[in-house]
């Protein structure tokens, strides 16, 4: 069974069976099934570099860890030695699931940018806000203001945020 098939099978049939109980009319249920299958097939990213040995399994493991809950927050850390493929894995997972979110941002080099200048964290916040709300003009002038805006504006949205190369809690 290929990676694409695993995505469709893990919990997918249970999800369809549970949702079928909501529908009394066959046509509405069929419409729901077609919609769900289309959504799942769009998530399959066929551009995974096949020269990256073991990547499919690693992506599947991260996706399984994330689960499918709609109303909760999930945080996963990927740690390891430099050159181990952590960023590549995070990017591949991001590419696989980002379409399912209202807002998304993949922030690279958090450690480097945050230490480069006193306004490093603020510039990262501006990047996140700009990406998530698709508004290049959105800016905050301080880290404190950025924290407040994120709390106010992101609370009711389903957002995917990947922070790459974090080495201190303050960067989160």
PDB file of N, CA and C in Angstrom, residues 15 20 37 41-42 44-45 62 64 79 90 98-99 102 110 115 118 130 132 142 169 171:
ATOM      1  N   UNK A  15     -14.664   7.927   9.654  1.00  0.00           N
ATOM      2  CA  UNK A  15     -15.197   9.288   9.523  1.00  0.00           C
ATOM      3  C   UNK A  15     -16.427   9.286   8.609  1.00  0.00           C
ATOM      4  N   UNK A  20     -22.329   9.336   7.940  1.00  0.00           N
ATOM      5  CA  UNK A  20     -23.488   8.811   7.216  1.00  0.00           C
ATOM      6  C   UNK A  20     -24.732   8.786   8.095  1.00  0.00           C
ATOM      7  N   UNK A  37     -13.785  12.593  -0.140  1.00  0.00           N
ATOM      8  CA  UNK A  37     -12.737  11.933  -0.925  1.00  0.00           C
ATOM      9  C   UNK A  37     -11.957  12.973  -1.728  1.00  0.00           C
ATOM     10  N   UNK A  41      -7.976  13.574  -1.417  1.00  0.00           N
ATOM     11  CA  UNK A  41      -7.095  13.425  -2.574  1.00  0.00           C
ATOM     12  C   UNK A  41      -6.307  14.694  -2.854  1.00  0.00           C
ATOM     13  N   UNK A  42      -6.902  15.867  -2.567  1.00  0.00           N
ATOM     14  CA  UNK A  42      -6.164  17.120  -2.760  1.00  0.00           C
ATOM     15  C   UNK A  42      -4.981  17.204  -1.814  1.00  0.00           C
ATOM     16  N   UNK A  44      -2.961  14.853  -0.950  1.00  0.00           N
ATOM     17  CA  UNK A  44      -1.850  13.994  -1.317  1.00  0.00           C
ATOM     18  C   UNK A  44      -0.880  14.798  -2.172  1.00  0.00           C
ATOM     19  N   UNK A  45       0.342  14.918  -1.686  1.00  0.00           N
ATOM     20  CA  UNK A  45       1.364  15.684  -2.389  1.00  0.00           C
ATOM     21  C   UNK A  45       2.264  14.703  -3.128  1.00  0.00           C
ATOM     22  N   UNK A  62       4.362  11.723  11.409  1.00  0.00           N
ATOM     23  CA  UNK A  62       4.011  13.055  11.918  1.00  0.00           C
ATOM     24  C   UNK A  62       2.522  13.313  11.728  1.00  0.00           C
ATOM     25  N   UNK A  64       0.148  11.156  11.615  1.00  0.00           N
ATOM     26  CA  UNK A  64      -0.573  10.332  12.592  1.00  0.00           C
ATOM     27  C   UNK A  64      -0.521  10.972  13.973  1.00  0.00           C
ATOM     28  N   UNK A  79      13.193  17.134  16.894  1.00  0.00           N
ATOM     29  CA  UNK A  79      14.553  17.481  17.288  1.00  0.00           C
ATOM     30  C   UNK A  79      15.533  16.431  16.799  1.00  0.00           C
ATOM     31  N   UNK A  90       9.476  18.832   8.109  1.00  0.00           N
ATOM     32  CA  UNK A  90       8.476  19.841   8.486  1.00  0.00           C
ATOM     33  C   UNK A  90       7.854  20.476   7.250  1.00  0.00           C
ATOM     34  N   UNK A  98      -1.453  21.963   4.649  1.00  0.00           N
ATOM     35  CA  UNK A  98      -1.706  23.401   4.811  1.00  0.00           C
ATOM     36  C   UNK A  98      -3.035  23.855   4.214  1.00  0.00           C
ATOM     37  N   UNK A  99      -3.533  23.176   3.199  1.00  0.00           N
ATOM     38  CA  UNK A  99      -4.793  23.587   2.573  1.00  0.00           C
ATOM     39  C   UNK A  99      -5.986  23.422   3.512  1.00  0.00           C
ATOM     40  N   UNK A 102      -7.283  27.772   7.790  1.00  0.00           N
ATOM     41  CA  UNK A 102      -7.712  29.110   7.383  1.00  0.00           C
ATOM     42  C   UNK A 102      -6.512  30.028   7.171  1.00  0.00           C
ATOM     43  N   UNK A 110      14.312  30.669  12.701  1.00  0.00           N
ATOM     44  CA  UNK A 110      13.851  31.435  13.861  1.00  0.00           C
ATOM     45  C   UNK A 110      15.026  31.825  14.755  1.00  0.00           C
ATOM     46  N   UNK A 115      18.064  36.276  16.896  1.00  0.00           N
ATOM     47  CA  UNK A 115      19.313  36.715  17.527  1.00  0.00           C
ATOM     48  C   UNK A 115      20.040  37.782  16.713  1.00  0.00           C
ATOM     49  N   UNK A 118      17.800  43.240  17.909  1.00  0.00           N
ATOM     50  CA  UNK A 118      16.796  43.351  18.975  1.00  0.00           C
ATOM     51  C   UNK A 118      15.358  43.252  18.450  1.00  0.00           C
ATOM     52  N   UNK A 130       1.405  38.521   8.696  1.00  0.00           N
ATOM     53  CA  UNK A 130       1.246  38.778   7.263  1.00  0.00           C
ATOM     54  C   UNK A 130       0.839  37.511   6.515  1.00  0.00           C
ATOM     55  N   UNK A 132      -0.487  34.592   7.813  1.00  0.00           N
ATOM     56  CA  UNK A 132      -1.744  34.009   8.291  1.00  0.00           C
ATOM     57  C   UNK A 132      -2.954  34.783   7.778  1.00  0.00           C
ATOM     58  N   UNK A 142       5.986  46.163  18.346  1.00  0.00           N
ATOM     59  CA  UNK A 142       6.729  45.559  19.455  1.00  0.00           C
ATOM     60  C   UNK A 142       6.311  44.108  19.632  1.00  0.00           C
ATOM     61  N   UNK A 169      12.703  28.874  24.485  1.00  0.00           N
ATOM     62  CA  UNK A 169      11.265  28.983  24.757  1.00  0.00           C
ATOM     63  C   UNK A 169      10.725  30.372  24.369  1.00  0.00           C
ATOM     64  N   UNK A 171      11.337  32.184  21.941  1.00  0.00           N
ATOM     65  CA  UNK A 171      11.065  32.275  20.511  1.00  0.00           C
ATOM     66  C   UNK A 171       9.667  31.746  20.179  1.00  0.00           C
TER      67      UNK A 171
END
